[in-house]
Short mmCIF file of C-alpha atoms and ligand atoms in Angstrom, two decimals:
data_model
loop_
_atom_site.label_atom_id
_atom_site.label_comp_id
_atom_site.label_asym_id
_atom_site.label_seq_id
_atom_site.Cartn_x
_atom_site.Cartn_y
_atom_site.Cartn_z
CA MET A 196 -0.37 -0.12 -0.27
CA ARG A 197 0.86 3.84 -0.40
CA LYS A 198 1.80 5.53 1.81
CA PHE A 199 2.13 9.12 1.76
CA ASN A 200 3.97 12.41 2.81
CA VAL A 201 1.65 15.12 4.10
CA THR A 202 2.42 19.18 4.95
CA LEU A 203 -0.49 20.32 7.77
CA VAL A 204 -0.86 24.22 7.79
CA GLY A 205 -1.65 26.14 10.78
CA GLY A 206 -0.50 22.97 13.00
CA GLY A 207 -1.16 24.78 16.27
CA SER A 208 -4.15 25.23 15.47
CA THR A 209 -7.54 23.80 17.62
CA TRP A 210 -8.32 21.18 15.33
CA THR A 211 -4.38 19.61 14.70
CA PRO A 212 -4.44 17.41 17.81
CA GLY A 213 -7.46 15.99 17.11
CA LEU A 214 -6.38 15.47 13.42
CA LEU A 215 -3.09 13.81 14.91
CA GLN A 216 -5.31 11.66 17.17
CA THR A 217 -7.58 11.16 14.27
CA LEU A 218 -4.46 9.83 11.68
CA CYS A 219 -3.13 7.25 14.62
CA LYS A 220 -6.72 5.99 13.97
CA LEU A 221 -7.24 5.52 10.12
CA LYS A 222 -3.22 4.99 9.51
CA GLU A 223 -4.10 1.17 8.93
CA ARG A 224 -6.72 3.60 5.68
CA PHE A 225 -4.10 6.42 4.79
CA PRO A 226 -0.69 5.54 5.68
CA VAL A 227 1.40 8.36 6.14
CA ASN A 228 5.07 8.21 5.62
CA LYS A 229 6.09 11.37 6.72
CA LEU A 230 3.79 14.66 7.88
CA VAL A 231 5.24 18.18 8.71
CA LEU A 232 3.08 21.06 11.02
CA PHE A 233 4.29 24.13 9.72
CA ASP A 234 2.66 27.22 11.52
CA ILE A 235 4.46 31.11 11.68
CA ASN A 236 3.75 31.68 14.82
CA GLU A 237 6.09 29.24 17.19
CA GLU A 238 5.09 28.96 20.78
CA ARG A 239 1.50 27.26 19.04
CA GLN A 240 3.46 25.47 16.89
CA SER A 241 5.57 23.36 19.19
CA VAL A 242 3.25 23.05 21.65
CA ILE A 243 1.33 21.21 19.47
CA GLY A 244 4.33 19.41 17.60
CA GLU A 245 5.75 18.11 21.21
CA PHE A 246 2.10 16.57 22.30
CA ALA A 247 2.23 15.01 18.76
CA LYS A 248 5.73 13.93 19.33
CA VAL A 249 4.39 12.13 22.01
CA LEU A 250 1.73 10.90 20.68
CA PHE A 251 2.97 9.07 17.66
CA LYS A 252 6.43 7.93 20.22
CA GLU A 253 3.57 5.94 21.68
CA GLU A 254 0.86 5.11 18.45
CA TYR A 255 2.67 5.68 15.25
CA PRO A 256 6.51 5.12 15.82
CA GLU A 257 7.20 4.00 11.71
CA LEU A 258 5.95 8.23 11.10
CA ASP A 259 9.06 10.53 10.00
CA PHE A 260 7.99 13.36 12.01
CA LYS A 261 9.03 16.80 12.65
CA TYR A 262 7.46 20.38 12.97
CA THR A 263 8.66 23.88 11.62
CA THR A 264 7.65 27.45 10.61
CA LYS A 265 10.43 27.45 8.11
CA VAL A 266 8.90 26.88 4.56
CA GLU A 267 11.74 25.26 2.77
CA GLU A 268 11.57 22.27 5.44
CA ALA A 269 6.86 22.29 5.34
CA TYR A 270 7.15 21.85 0.86
CA ASN A 271 9.76 19.71 -0.08
CA ASP A 272 8.81 16.42 -1.61
CA VAL A 273 4.47 16.61 -0.31
CA ASP A 274 1.44 15.23 -1.38
CA PHE A 275 -1.00 16.44 0.40
CA VAL A 276 -1.19 18.79 1.87
CA PHE A 277 -3.57 20.48 4.19
CA MET A 278 -4.98 23.28 4.70
CA GLN A 279 -6.04 25.19 8.72
CA MET A 280 -5.06 28.68 9.38
CA ARG A 281 -6.23 31.36 10.43
CA THR A 282 -5.03 34.81 9.79
CA GLY A 283 -5.14 37.16 12.76
CA GLY A 284 -6.06 34.94 14.81
CA TYR A 285 -9.18 34.67 17.79
CA ALA A 286 -8.85 38.17 18.28
CA MET A 287 -9.34 39.12 15.22
CA ARG A 288 -12.15 37.12 14.92
CA GLU A 289 -13.61 38.79 17.70
CA LYS A 290 -13.88 41.74 16.20
CA ASP A 291 -15.33 40.10 13.16
CA GLU A 292 -17.84 39.64 15.98
CA LYS A 293 -18.30 41.90 17.75
CA ILE A 294 -17.87 45.43 15.77
CA PRO A 295 -20.35 44.43 13.06
CA LEU A 296 -22.09 43.29 16.92
CA SER A 297 -21.68 46.68 18.04
CA MET A 298 -24.21 48.33 14.89
CA GLY A 299 -26.44 45.46 15.45
CA LEU A 300 -25.97 43.74 12.75
CA ILE A 301 -24.96 39.85 13.15
CA GLY A 302 -20.63 39.57 14.24
CA GLN A 303 -20.16 35.62 12.53
CA GLU A 304 -17.20 34.03 11.55
CA THR A 305 -17.91 33.52 8.10
CA CYS A 306 -21.16 34.77 7.73
CA GLY A 307 -21.93 38.84 7.07
CA ALA A 308 -19.66 41.65 7.53
CA GLY A 309 -17.46 40.02 10.03
CA GLY A 310 -16.61 36.82 7.17
CA PHE A 311 -16.13 39.92 4.54
CA ALA A 312 -13.77 41.62 7.01
CA TYR A 313 -12.29 38.21 7.76
CA GLY A 314 -12.40 36.51 4.06
CA LEU A 315 -9.97 39.60 3.41
CA ARG A 316 -7.59 38.71 5.60
CA SER A 317 -7.27 35.52 4.40
CA ILE A 318 -7.46 35.45 0.68
CA ARG A 319 -3.61 37.04 0.67
CA ASP A 320 -1.82 34.61 2.94
CA MET A 321 -3.76 31.69 1.30
CA ILE A 322 -2.14 32.86 -2.71
CA LYS A 323 1.05 33.06 -0.83
CA THR A 324 1.18 30.31 0.47
CA ILE A 325 -0.02 28.25 -2.25
CA ASN A 326 3.30 30.21 -4.41
CA ASP A 327 5.26 28.56 -1.13
CA ILE A 328 3.71 24.86 -1.60
CA ARG A 329 4.04 25.93 -5.28
CA THR A 330 8.09 26.16 -5.78
CA TYR A 331 8.51 22.83 -4.23
CA SER A 332 5.85 20.75 -4.42
CA LYS A 333 3.86 20.76 -8.43
CA ASP A 334 1.71 18.28 -8.15
CA ALA A 335 0.46 17.92 -4.41
CA TRP A 336 -2.65 17.58 -3.97
CA ILE A 337 -4.23 20.72 -1.57
CA LEU A 338 -7.04 20.78 0.31
CA ASN A 339 -7.99 23.54 2.44
CA TYR A 340 -10.32 23.94 5.26
CA THR A 341 -9.14 27.60 5.76
CA ASN A 342 -12.47 29.93 5.94
CA PRO A 343 -14.05 31.34 5.24
CA ALA A 344 -14.48 28.69 2.54
CA ALA A 345 -16.68 31.10 -0.58
CA ILE A 346 -14.60 33.93 -0.65
CA VAL A 347 -10.81 31.58 -0.47
CA ALA A 348 -12.62 29.88 -3.23
CA GLU A 349 -13.27 31.85 -5.52
CA ALA A 350 -10.11 33.79 -5.06
CA LEU A 351 -8.08 30.85 -5.74
CA ARG A 352 -10.29 30.32 -8.88
CA ARG A 353 -9.16 33.21 -10.20
CA GLU A 354 -5.38 32.84 -8.47
CA PHE A 355 -4.82 29.08 -9.54
CA PRO A 356 -6.90 29.38 -12.44
CA GLU A 357 -5.03 26.01 -14.16
CA ASP A 358 -4.40 24.33 -10.83
CA LYS A 359 -6.96 21.31 -10.67
CA ARG A 360 -5.55 20.61 -7.34
CA ILE A 361 -6.20 22.52 -4.66
CA LEU A 362 -9.92 21.57 -3.80
CA ASN A 363 -11.68 23.54 -0.80
CA ILE A 364 -13.70 21.90 1.06
CA CYS A 365 -15.93 22.32 4.08
CA ASP A 366 -17.21 19.68 7.58
CA GLN A 367 -21.06 20.98 8.75
CA PRO A 368 -22.39 19.03 6.21
CA VAL A 369 -20.79 15.81 7.21
CA ASN A 370 -21.90 17.24 10.94
CA LEU A 371 -25.46 17.35 9.73
CA LEU A 372 -25.10 14.19 7.61
CA ARG A 373 -24.22 12.57 11.99
CA SER A 374 -26.35 14.81 13.16
CA TYR A 375 -29.44 13.44 10.94
CA GLY A 376 -28.07 9.45 11.61
CA ARG A 377 -28.41 10.44 15.77
CA ILE A 378 -32.00 11.66 14.67
CA LEU A 379 -32.38 8.95 12.77
CA GLY A 380 -30.94 6.12 14.67
CA ARG A 381 -29.31 4.45 12.25
CA GLU A 382 -24.75 4.92 10.95
CA SER A 383 -24.70 7.82 9.17
CA LYS A 384 -21.99 6.51 6.89
CA SER A 385 -24.18 4.63 4.02
CA PHE A 386 -26.03 7.78 3.61
CA GLU A 387 -26.25 8.83 0.01
CA PRO A 388 -26.81 12.36 -0.21
CA VAL A 389 -27.64 15.02 -3.07
CA TYR A 390 -26.86 18.30 -1.12
CA PHE A 391 -26.85 22.10 -3.42
CA GLY A 392 -25.71 25.57 -2.50
CA LEU A 393 -22.23 27.87 -2.41
CA ASN A 394 -20.47 26.90 0.87
CA HIS A 395 -22.50 27.87 4.50
CA PHE A 396 -25.09 28.09 2.36
CA GLY A 397 -26.92 25.25 0.53
CA TRP A 398 -29.99 22.75 1.51
CA PHE A 399 -30.09 18.61 1.42
CA THR A 400 -33.19 17.81 -0.34
CA HIS A 401 -32.65 14.25 -0.38
CA LEU A 402 -30.84 11.53 1.36
CA TYR A 403 -31.23 7.53 0.50
CA ASP A 404 -30.28 4.82 2.28
CA GLU A 405 -28.11 2.01 1.16
CA GLU A 406 -32.23 0.81 -0.87
CA GLY A 407 -32.43 4.17 -2.19
CA LYS A 408 -35.30 4.96 0.42
CA ASP A 409 -35.27 9.03 0.58
CA LEU A 410 -35.00 9.83 4.13
CA VAL A 411 -36.01 13.19 3.65
CA PRO A 412 -39.25 13.53 4.50
CA GLU A 413 -38.53 11.28 7.99
CA LEU A 414 -36.29 13.83 9.17
CA LYS A 415 -38.71 16.16 7.95
CA LYS A 416 -41.91 15.52 10.97
CA LEU A 417 -38.91 14.13 13.09
CA ILE A 418 -37.49 17.42 13.27
CA HIS A 419 -40.90 19.40 13.34
CA GLU A 420 -41.51 16.59 16.40
CA LYS A 421 -38.16 16.96 18.62
CA GLY A 422 -36.06 19.64 17.21
CA PHE A 423 -33.31 19.06 16.41
CA LEU A 424 -29.45 18.40 18.12
CA PRO A 425 -25.62 17.88 16.66
CA VAL A 426 -24.46 14.39 16.80
CA ASP A 427 -22.01 15.41 19.25
CA ALA A 428 -24.96 17.55 21.39
CA GLU A 429 -22.94 16.67 24.83
CA GLN A 430 -19.39 17.95 24.00
CA ARG A 431 -21.56 21.48 22.23
CA ASP A 432 -21.37 25.35 23.38
CA LYS A 433 -24.60 26.91 24.20
CA SER A 434 -24.37 29.13 20.83
CA TRP A 435 -23.66 26.01 18.98
CA LEU A 436 -26.98 24.33 20.28
CA ASP A 437 -29.32 27.50 19.44
CA THR A 438 -28.08 27.43 16.44
CA TYR A 439 -28.72 23.93 15.21
CA GLY A 440 -31.51 24.61 17.29
CA MET A 441 -32.47 27.14 14.75
CA VAL A 442 -32.37 24.57 11.90
CA GLN A 443 -36.34 23.51 13.26
CA ASP A 444 -37.42 27.44 12.27
CA ILE A 445 -36.22 27.48 9.14
CA CYS A 446 -37.94 23.46 8.40
CA GLU A 447 -41.19 25.41 10.22
CA ASP A 448 -40.67 27.71 7.27
CA PHE A 449 -39.45 26.85 4.61
CA SER A 450 -40.44 22.49 4.50
CA GLU A 451 -39.40 21.74 0.82
CA TYR A 452 -35.62 21.11 2.12
CA LEU A 453 -32.90 20.31 4.75
CA PRO A 454 -31.33 23.77 5.23
CA ASN A 455 -27.44 24.25 6.00
CA THR A 456 -27.19 25.68 9.57
CA TYR A 457 -25.58 29.22 8.55
CA LEU A 458 -29.01 30.22 7.10
CA GLN A 459 -29.88 31.44 10.61
CA TYR A 460 -28.41 34.02 9.71
CA TYR A 461 -28.99 35.06 6.77
CA LEU A 462 -32.99 34.31 7.17
CA TYR A 463 -33.36 36.14 10.18
CA PRO A 464 -30.55 38.27 10.88
CA GLN A 465 -32.67 40.56 13.34
CA TYR A 466 -33.35 37.70 14.79
CA LYS A 467 -30.74 36.14 15.21
CA GLY A 468 -28.61 39.31 15.87
CA ALA A 469 -31.16 40.82 18.53
CA LYS A 470 -29.85 37.26 20.72
CA LEU A 471 -26.28 37.40 19.66
CA ASN A 472 -24.34 39.09 23.08
CA PRO A 473 -22.18 42.01 21.23
CA ASN A 474 -20.12 41.23 24.64
CA TYR A 475 -19.60 37.61 25.07
CA THR A 476 -19.41 36.49 20.96
CA ARG A 477 -18.41 32.15 20.21
CA ALA A 478 -14.34 33.65 19.57
CA ASN A 479 -14.53 34.65 23.85
CA GLU A 480 -16.29 31.03 24.22
CA VAL A 481 -13.77 29.68 21.65
CA MET A 482 -11.44 31.24 23.25
CA ASP A 483 -12.52 30.46 26.96
CA GLY A 484 -12.95 26.88 26.08
CA ARG A 485 -11.53 24.95 22.75
CA GLU A 486 -8.22 27.04 22.71
CA LYS A 487 -7.13 26.81 26.58
CA ARG A 488 -8.77 23.39 26.76
CA VAL A 489 -6.13 21.60 23.71
CA PHE A 490 -2.75 23.76 25.29
CA GLU A 491 -3.75 23.08 28.30
CA GLU A 492 -3.69 19.24 27.65
CA CYS A 493 -0.82 19.31 25.18
CA ARG A 494 1.62 20.99 27.89
CA LYS A 495 0.54 18.15 29.85
CA VAL A 496 1.05 15.34 27.92
CA ALA A 497 4.35 16.92 26.78
CA GLU A 498 6.02 17.03 30.15
CA GLU A 499 3.96 13.56 30.91
CA GLY A 500 5.98 11.89 27.81
CA THR A 501 2.60 10.26 27.26
CA VAL A 502 -0.77 9.97 26.46
CA LYS A 503 -2.11 7.33 28.33
CA ASN A 504 -4.19 10.48 29.90
CA CYS A 505 -4.58 12.51 27.73
CA LYS A 506 -8.66 13.45 28.35
CA MET A 507 -9.05 14.98 24.77
CA VAL A 508 -11.24 12.28 22.67
CA HIS A 509 -11.42 13.13 19.40
CA ASN A 510 -14.47 11.77 17.05
CA ASP A 511 -15.52 15.26 14.62
CA ALA A 512 -15.94 14.64 11.27
CA HIS A 513 -13.65 17.85 10.28
CA SER A 514 -10.98 15.37 11.21
CA GLU A 515 -12.22 12.25 9.66
CA PHE A 516 -13.92 13.95 6.57
CA MET A 517 -10.16 15.53 5.77
CA ILE A 518 -8.11 12.51 6.34
CA GLN A 519 -11.68 10.70 3.91
CA VAL A 520 -10.81 12.57 1.20
CA ALA A 521 -7.66 12.61 1.67
CA GLU A 522 -8.10 8.21 1.25
CA SER A 523 -10.26 8.49 -1.67
CA ILE A 524 -8.32 10.64 -3.61
CA ALA A 525 -5.61 8.68 -3.23
CA TYR A 526 -6.46 6.15 -3.83
CA ASN A 527 -8.96 6.46 -6.68
CA GLN A 528 -11.90 5.56 -4.44
CA GLY A 529 -14.56 7.07 -6.24
CA LYS A 530 -16.23 7.87 -2.97
CA ILE A 531 -18.47 10.51 -2.76
CA PHE A 532 -18.40 13.69 -0.75
CA ILE A 533 -19.85 17.44 -0.42
CA VAL A 534 -17.01 20.01 -1.52
CA ILE A 535 -16.83 23.00 -3.08
CA VAL A 536 -15.85 23.08 -6.80
CA GLU A 537 -16.59 24.87 -10.28
CA ASN A 538 -20.09 24.86 -10.86
CA ASN A 539 -20.28 24.72 -14.84
CA GLY A 540 -23.20 23.40 -14.73
CA THR A 541 -23.92 21.03 -12.03
CA ILE A 542 -26.68 23.42 -11.12
CA SER A 543 -27.52 24.24 -14.61
CA ASN A 544 -29.24 27.52 -13.95
CA ILE A 545 -26.69 29.34 -12.03
CA GLN A 546 -23.86 30.62 -13.97
CA ASP A 547 -20.75 28.08 -14.31
CA ASP A 548 -17.65 30.85 -12.86
CA ALA A 549 -19.75 29.69 -9.47
CA MET A 550 -17.41 28.14 -6.83
CA VAL A 551 -20.97 25.47 -5.48
CA GLU A 552 -21.36 23.36 -3.39
CA VAL A 553 -22.53 19.93 -3.95
CA ALA A 554 -22.44 16.06 -3.20
CA ALA A 555 -19.26 14.99 -6.13
CA ILE A 556 -17.34 11.51 -6.99
CA LEU A 557 -14.08 11.29 -5.66
CA THR A 558 -11.08 9.83 -7.43
CA ALA A 559 -6.79 10.32 -8.63
CA ASN A 560 -8.35 13.08 -11.36
CA GLY A 561 -10.59 15.29 -8.21
CA PRO A 562 -13.53 15.84 -7.40
CA ARG A 563 -16.26 14.58 -10.90
CA PRO A 564 -19.44 16.93 -9.32
CA LEU A 565 -23.22 15.14 -9.35
CA SER A 566 -25.52 17.32 -11.59
CA VAL A 567 -28.34 19.30 -9.41
CA GLY A 568 -30.52 20.28 -12.49
CA LYS A 569 -32.31 23.32 -12.34
CA ILE A 570 -33.49 24.98 -8.58
CA GLY A 571 -36.40 26.68 -7.93
CA VAL A 572 -36.47 30.07 -7.32
CA PHE A 573 -36.27 31.00 -4.13
CA HIS A 574 -33.33 28.93 -3.84
CA LYS A 575 -31.23 30.22 -7.35
CA GLY A 576 -33.07 33.92 -5.66
CA LEU A 577 -31.34 33.95 -2.43
CA ILE A 578 -28.03 31.85 -3.88
CA GLU A 579 -27.17 34.55 -6.82
CA SER A 580 -28.24 37.49 -4.46
CA GLN A 581 -24.88 36.00 -1.69
CA LEU A 582 -23.27 34.56 -4.73
CA ALA A 583 -22.39 38.52 -6.37
CA TYR A 584 -22.36 39.68 -2.44
CA GLU A 585 -18.66 36.30 -2.66
CA LYS A 586 -17.49 37.85 -6.05
CA LEU A 587 -17.96 41.45 -5.13
CA THR A 588 -16.09 40.94 -2.06
CA VAL A 589 -13.24 39.32 -4.29
CA ASP A 590 -13.37 41.60 -7.05
CA ALA A 591 -12.72 44.16 -4.21
CA TYR A 592 -10.08 42.65 -2.90
CA TYR A 593 -8.10 42.41 -6.32
CA GLU A 594 -9.22 45.88 -7.11
CA GLY A 595 -8.47 47.75 -3.79
CA SER A 596 -12.42 49.29 -4.95
CA TYR A 597 -13.94 50.50 -2.04
CA GLU A 598 -17.54 51.61 -3.78
CA LYS A 599 -16.78 47.62 -4.74
CA ALA A 600 -16.38 46.29 -0.77
CA LEU A 601 -19.84 48.69 -0.57
CA GLN A 602 -22.05 46.47 -2.57
CA ALA A 603 -20.60 43.46 -1.59
CA LEU A 604 -21.99 44.12 1.96
CA THR A 605 -25.31 46.06 0.22
CA LEU A 606 -25.88 42.60 -1.27
CA ASN A 607 -25.49 40.52 2.46
CA ARG A 608 -28.70 39.28 3.56
CA THR A 609 -27.93 40.16 6.59
CA ILE A 610 -26.41 43.89 5.92
CA VAL A 611 -29.23 45.03 2.93
CA ASP A 612 -28.87 48.94 3.93
CA ALA A 613 -26.44 51.04 3.07
CA LYS A 614 -26.19 52.57 4.68
CA LYS A 615 -25.49 50.45 7.63
CA ALA A 616 -22.71 48.56 4.88
CA ARG A 617 -20.98 51.86 4.43
CA LYS A 618 -20.65 52.57 8.21
CA VAL A 619 -19.47 48.48 9.17
CA LEU A 620 -17.42 49.20 6.04
CA ASP A 621 -15.14 52.01 7.94
CA LYS A 622 -14.92 50.58 10.89
CA LEU A 623 -13.36 46.39 9.36
CA ILE A 624 -11.07 49.35 7.72
CA GLU A 625 -10.10 51.08 11.05
CA ALA A 626 -9.67 47.11 12.39
CA ASN A 627 -8.24 44.68 9.08
CA LYS A 628 -5.57 48.05 8.21
CA GLU A 629 -2.39 45.30 8.68
CA TYR A 630 -4.28 42.63 6.91
CA TRP A 631 -6.60 44.66 4.06
CA PRO A 632 -5.61 46.04 0.83
CA ASN A 633 -5.59 49.65 0.48
CA PHE A 634 -9.20 50.21 -0.30
CA LYS A 635 -9.84 53.59 -2.57
P1 NAD B 809 -6.47 29.04 15.08
O1 NAD B 809 -6.62 29.84 15.54
O2 NAD B 809 -6.90 28.07 15.81
O3 NAD B 809 -4.92 28.46 14.33
C1 NAD B 809 -5.22 28.83 13.14
C2 NAD B 809 -3.87 28.69 13.32
O4 NAD B 809 -3.27 29.43 11.80
C3 NAD B 809 -2.45 28.50 14.29
O5 NAD B 809 -1.66 28.53 14.91
C4 NAD B 809 -2.49 30.74 13.67
O6 NAD B 809 -0.89 31.35 13.85
C5 NAD B 809 -1.69 29.57 12.24
N1 NAD B 809 -1.71 30.76 10.52
C6 NAD B 809 -2.44 31.76 10.56
N2 NAD B 809 -1.79 32.54 9.22
C7 NAD B 809 -0.69 31.29 8.96
C8 NAD B 809 -0.18 31.15 7.77
N3 NAD B 809 -0.23 32.53 6.98
N4 NAD B 809 -0.27 30.24 7.71
C9 NAD B 809 0.53 29.52 8.77
N5 NAD B 809 -0.45 28.84 9.93
C10 NAD B 809 -0.50 30.78 10.18
O7 NAD B 809 -7.93 28.40 14.34
P2 NAD B 809 -9.00 27.41 14.77
O8 NAD B 809 -10.13 27.57 15.02
O9 NAD B 809 -7.91 26.22 14.89
O10 NAD B 809 -9.57 27.13 12.86
C11 NAD B 809 -8.17 26.96 12.13
C12 NAD B 809 -8.59 27.56 10.51
O11 NAD B 809 -10.24 26.16 10.10
C13 NAD B 809 -9.84 28.64 10.81
O12 NAD B 809 -9.65 29.70 8.92
C14 NAD B 809 -11.20 27.80 11.19
O13 NAD B 809 -12.13 29.14 9.88
C15 NAD B 809 -10.74 26.87 9.67
N6 NAD B 809 -11.42 26.07 9.94
C16 NAD B 809 -13.21 25.17 8.60
C17 NAD B 809 -13.90 25.01 8.70
C18 NAD B 809 -14.74 24.18 7.44
O14 NAD B 809 -16.03 23.70 7.82
N7 NAD B 809 -14.20 24.72 5.94
C19 NAD B 809 -13.71 24.11 10.06
C20 NAD B 809 -13.55 23.98 11.28
C21 NAD B 809 -12.12 24.86 11.39
C1 G6P B 810 -18.34 24.47 11.36
C2 G6P B 810 -17.86 24.75 9.86
C3 G6P B 810 -16.60 25.68 9.68
C4 G6P B 810 -16.85 26.47 11.27
C5 G6P B 810 -16.40 25.65 12.62
C6 G6P B 810 -16.08 26.82 13.45
O1 G6P B 810 -17.08 22.97 11.44
O2 G6P B 810 -17.69 24.20 9.01
O3 G6P B 810 -16.93 26.44 8.82
O4 G6P B 810 -15.24 27.21 11.14
O5 G6P B 810 -17.96 25.21 12.38
O6 G6P B 810 -16.01 26.66 14.67
P1 G6P B 810 -16.15 27.16 16.16
O7 G6P B 810 -16.37 25.59 17.26
O8 G6P B 810 -14.58 27.70 15.65
O9 G6P B 810 -17.27 28.20 15.93
MN1 MN B 811 -17.01 25.21 6.86
#
């Protein structure tokens, strides 16, 4: 069985220990020869890197492992690069959330004005990193989680039009599939989804089981009766439980399909905006929760020199999804995953050059999307205005255009009012001076 060399960019991410544990768990299925963790933050990288040394000594002794902050050590002779970086860190995520909320607008990592701000920060670093990767490894598969994935995917489509080995992915559809499994009381592994939309902006139309039965009608009934919980509800913070709970509200109003959770921000911007606490946002919850836990636990494992007492148990969709996507490409398995691809007729009445999120067969030649066909007026209208927002955001980046930025924010359903769009844009420009292009 062929073994692969993998580099993880954002090696100091809070999600990295889980990914490393899952690499151990899945080592028979996706065996790794060499693994490099790369981060620009030496402190974060070394805490997680030292944890990894202990973990691998006990669970993956044959693995050639190192961590680094040097580009030339990270990208030489790599088969797969997994990316999960956060330009500006949680400090900037906090601003993305709090600045819009201070004006009564949705403040969220990837949606609305916050996602816009984060997008304009991510693009530059993502382009630089992919150029670095391609200097050393021309053919490596680049699997990207870095958010906001919709904006990043559109920018990479423009920047690297000939590069067919960049694939943007999101774990939220898998989180939803697993949660459907919980509500149905069955394993979600065998579900075959039909899904369409943009990243964090899509719907499941069908969900077939092994016998070809569509489970969506039963799911709708169960969601109506019981509400909706994430598969890992017991481990979730309150804000995520509220978010999953909103699926029931969306289904009551729009009963056709099962929505992605992120649609709550676009369908109920005022209601949801009023429920978010402008003084304590998701960034605070993560800094006080996951980030603290992960770094404390990693330090403890490194000190003790063993993972035997390690309390981090990762069974999240995030890490398994990334590795299974790599596995399907690596061994030409042709499994079906929901991924982000250029539309080119997959949704037949949406423009070709949209980066859409749909189910695709994944082989060594990349994703082959499964046709969705024509979508209805409501969903088409929603998607097209969100798509225009995404494209104008990327235009604003490339052209350094204030007006394009203002157009983008005005089109975003979480904002709508152009005077509010201008006000939030001006505040975000001030907060992002170090990261954004100069708008004229
Ligand atoms: P985090 O801040 O804990 O980790 C990000 C790491 O990236 C940090 O250690 C940081 O130093 C590093 N970094 C920043 N800029 C870098 C650069 N230019 N090169 C290399 N490393 C760099 O954040 P997190 O919450 O663990 O999330 C990491 C990323 O994964 C975020 O972009 C997040 O939105 C994304 N994510 C995406 C999905 C998805 O569905 N697509 C799911 C989960 C997380
Ligand atoms: C889901 C989404 C990701 C997002 C993450 C945020 O997994 O698909 O795109 O980054 O949630 O999680 P957090 O716990 O950091 O709020
Ligand atoms: Mn996502």
